[in-house]
Amino acid sequence: MLDGFEPWPDEFAQKYRELGYWNGEPLDAAMRRYGLTFANATAVIDRFGEWTYADLDHEIDHYAAGLSSFGIKDRDRVIVQLPNRVEFVVVMFALLRIGAIPVFALPAHRTTEIVHFAECTDAVAYVIPDVADEFDYRDLARTVRNQTDKLANVLVLGDPAEFTSLESLRQEPTSHAPTDPGDVAVLLMSGGTTGLPKFVARTHDDWSYSGRATAESSSYDTTTRHMVCLPLGHNWTLTHGLMATFHAGGTLVLGESPDPGTAFKLVEKHGVTDTGLVPGIALAWVEMAPYATEDLSSLRRVVIGGTKLAAELARRVEPALGCQLHQAFGMAEGLCGFQSGDDDLETRINAQGRPVSPADEIRVVSEAGDEVARGEVGQLLTRGPYTVRGYYRGGQHNVNSFTTDGFYRTGDLIRHLPNGQVVFEGRVKDQINRGGEKIAAEEVENLLLAHPAVLEVALVGIADEVLGECSCAYVVARDDAPRQAELARFLNEQGVAAFKIPDLVRVIDALPRTAIGKVDKKTLRSSAPEKATA
Ligand code: AMP
């Protein structure tokens, strides 16, 4: 068992196995089975080609052999920061096949995040493209390697420069020891609320169940053509997109941009039936659809989640796109929920979905920790067959994030309706949800405090029409007030994902405090900025 992983107590593990939620089939073995069952069906389409399930399994075998003889071993952690291309899928399953553990990074992550990922997971290798979206990931690898002695190997898709070519590793398949379905398969980044992101260790058994349950709740079958146009490295895109589609024998269409100009063409070209969008992208689709020359009639469902979808926008989705709107919610820690064709229109507009497993346990509690009446607002606590019992190497943090009886404190305020649907009402966690990308306020505050002109800072989310929320840094200056552009440059130089750079900066004389001296973010949130200092 991977060190630092918090297993489920035996009685729960046994129950989940008996009830068939955990089927004891490692993910790489499931892929082998798909390669036989759906052999000639198209598994993946990307910008460069199409692969059948048999092709895909074959490629995975070649790369598994290559990665293994290169020296990647069972339980080794490997950071994967690839764009939405077939190689993402091949590398992920090749690592799983040799017992190694992919750690997924997003294309937007930069030095600070990758160094943290490497240090926190002791990763031995880092897989990147040469250049993607006009950004040279080899430069990023160079900077990262100057700051950590972890990533001994950098594998590059494309021109490797001084590093190792990923493609050159491909070799004749060999056999590998079977993987343990109860052990950790992947490490996912949590949205997080503390200084730096925590990792969520998902086992083959639990993560695979999450994909299967999603496929079932979404009624996927061999005719499903699911397009992933958001980054694949998120739990949502990996479970609802990749795993659910493969489980059903459907086709995964990989798009490199969710912009309607690009995505609509893929919908028409590949007859896409399903996709997942965040509300900001959904708005762009709804606005552009009336002018689209592409045929979007293959779409059956557009699933929207990641951050709260406003009812006004929700109402526009079906008429504009000519398909059903299903809302969804989820978290890297596990619990996820979807809507189905059986839900009526008003439910699909006003609620966010129903947990996918009958074994998902939901508690909604008041600030004092007491359960509230059904339908009342409270914090969502959850446990179940695919919700983790602790963060990877979580230590003390686990004491705050999980109850003693194993419920994960999500930090989300919800209402649990009598019909089982969950309605998101807000958050108690100090996190900003910027169009689905999560920003831990404390992480950015710590980075900004290193700027010589910043004496104190508080980062809060403020309403934004497109993103749902954007970030505003309230700064108390030491002397001369720092300008927004200067702070943005400073954060860029430290190498942080662009989505974490404050959208607005407001300089104030003092941060408001609560009676016990904590920064009063509620007051800051309610006083929307008059103007940025840029
Ligand atoms: P992540 O682990 O990055 O997927 O973030 C999980 C968090 O995203 C949840 O705990 C919620 O705060 C938020 N979230 C996910 N889906 C929704 C949704 N449909 N509406 C509101 N918030 C959501």
Coordinates of C-alpha atoms and ligand atoms in Angstrom, one line a residue, residues 189-192 200 234-236 279 304-309 327-335 337 351-353 380 408 410-413 423-427 429 431 433 436-438, ligand 1:
M189 CA -4.8 17.7 -7.0
S190 CA -7.4 19.0 -4.6
G191 CA -9.0 22.4 -5.0
G192 CA -7.6 23.1 -1.6
V200 CA -6.0 13.1 -3.2
H234 CA -9.2 17.3 -13.7
N235 CA -11.1 14.6 -11.9
W236 CA -14.3 15.6 -13.6
P279 CA -20.7 27.9 -16.9
I304 CA -22.5 21.9 -16.9
G305 CA -20.7 22.0 -13.5
G306 CA -17.5 22.9 -11.7
T307 CA -19.0 26.1 -10.4
K308 CA -22.6 27.2 -9.9
L309 CA -24.6 27.7 -13.1
Q327 CA -26.1 19.9 -14.3
A328 CA -23.3 18.1 -12.4
F329 CA -21.1 18.6 -9.4
G330 CA -18.0 16.9 -8.1
M331 CA -14.8 17.1 -6.3
A332 CA -11.4 15.4 -6.6
E333 CA -12.0 14.0 -3.1
G334 CA -14.7 11.8 -4.6
L335 CA -18.4 12.6 -4.4
G337 CA -23.5 13.9 -8.9
A351 CA -30.4 21.9 -9.0
Q352 CA -27.0 20.5 -9.5
G353 CA -27.5 16.8 -9.6
L380 CA -22.1 19.1 3.0
Y408 CA -15.2 14.5 4.3
T410 CA -16.5 19.6 1.7
G411 CA -16.7 23.2 2.8
D412 CA -19.7 23.5 0.5
L413 CA -23.0 24.9 1.7
V423 CA -28.4 22.5 -4.7
F424 CA -25.2 24.5 -4.1
E425 CA -25.7 27.6 -2.0
G426 CA -22.2 28.9 -1.2
R427 CA -19.1 27.9 0.6
K429 CA -14.1 27.2 2.8
Q431 CA -11.5 29.2 -1.7
N433 CA -14.0 29.2 -7.7
G436 CA -14.3 26.1 -12.2
E437 CA -10.6 26.6 -11.4
K438 CA -10.1 26.6 -7.7
Ligands
AMP1 P1 -12.5 20.2 -7.6 O1 -11.9 19.3 -6.6 O2 -11.5 21.2 -8.2 O3 -13.3 19.5 -8.6 O4 -13.5 21.2 -6.9 C1 -14.6 20.7 -6.1 C2 -15.4 21.9 -5.7 O5 -16.0 22.6 -6.8 C3 -16.6 21.5 -4.9 O6 -16.3 21.2 -3.5 C4 -17.5 22.7 -5.0 O7 -17.1 23.7 -4.2 C5 -17.2 23.2 -6.5 N1 -18.2 22.7 -7.4 C6 -18.2 21.6 -8.2 N2 -19.3 21.5 -9.0 C7 -20.1 22.6 -8.6 C8 -21.4 23.0 -9.1 N3 -22.1 22.4 -10.0 N4 -21.9 24.1 -8.5 C9 -21.2 24.8 -7.5 N5 -20.0 24.4 -7.1 C10 -19.4 23.3 -7.6

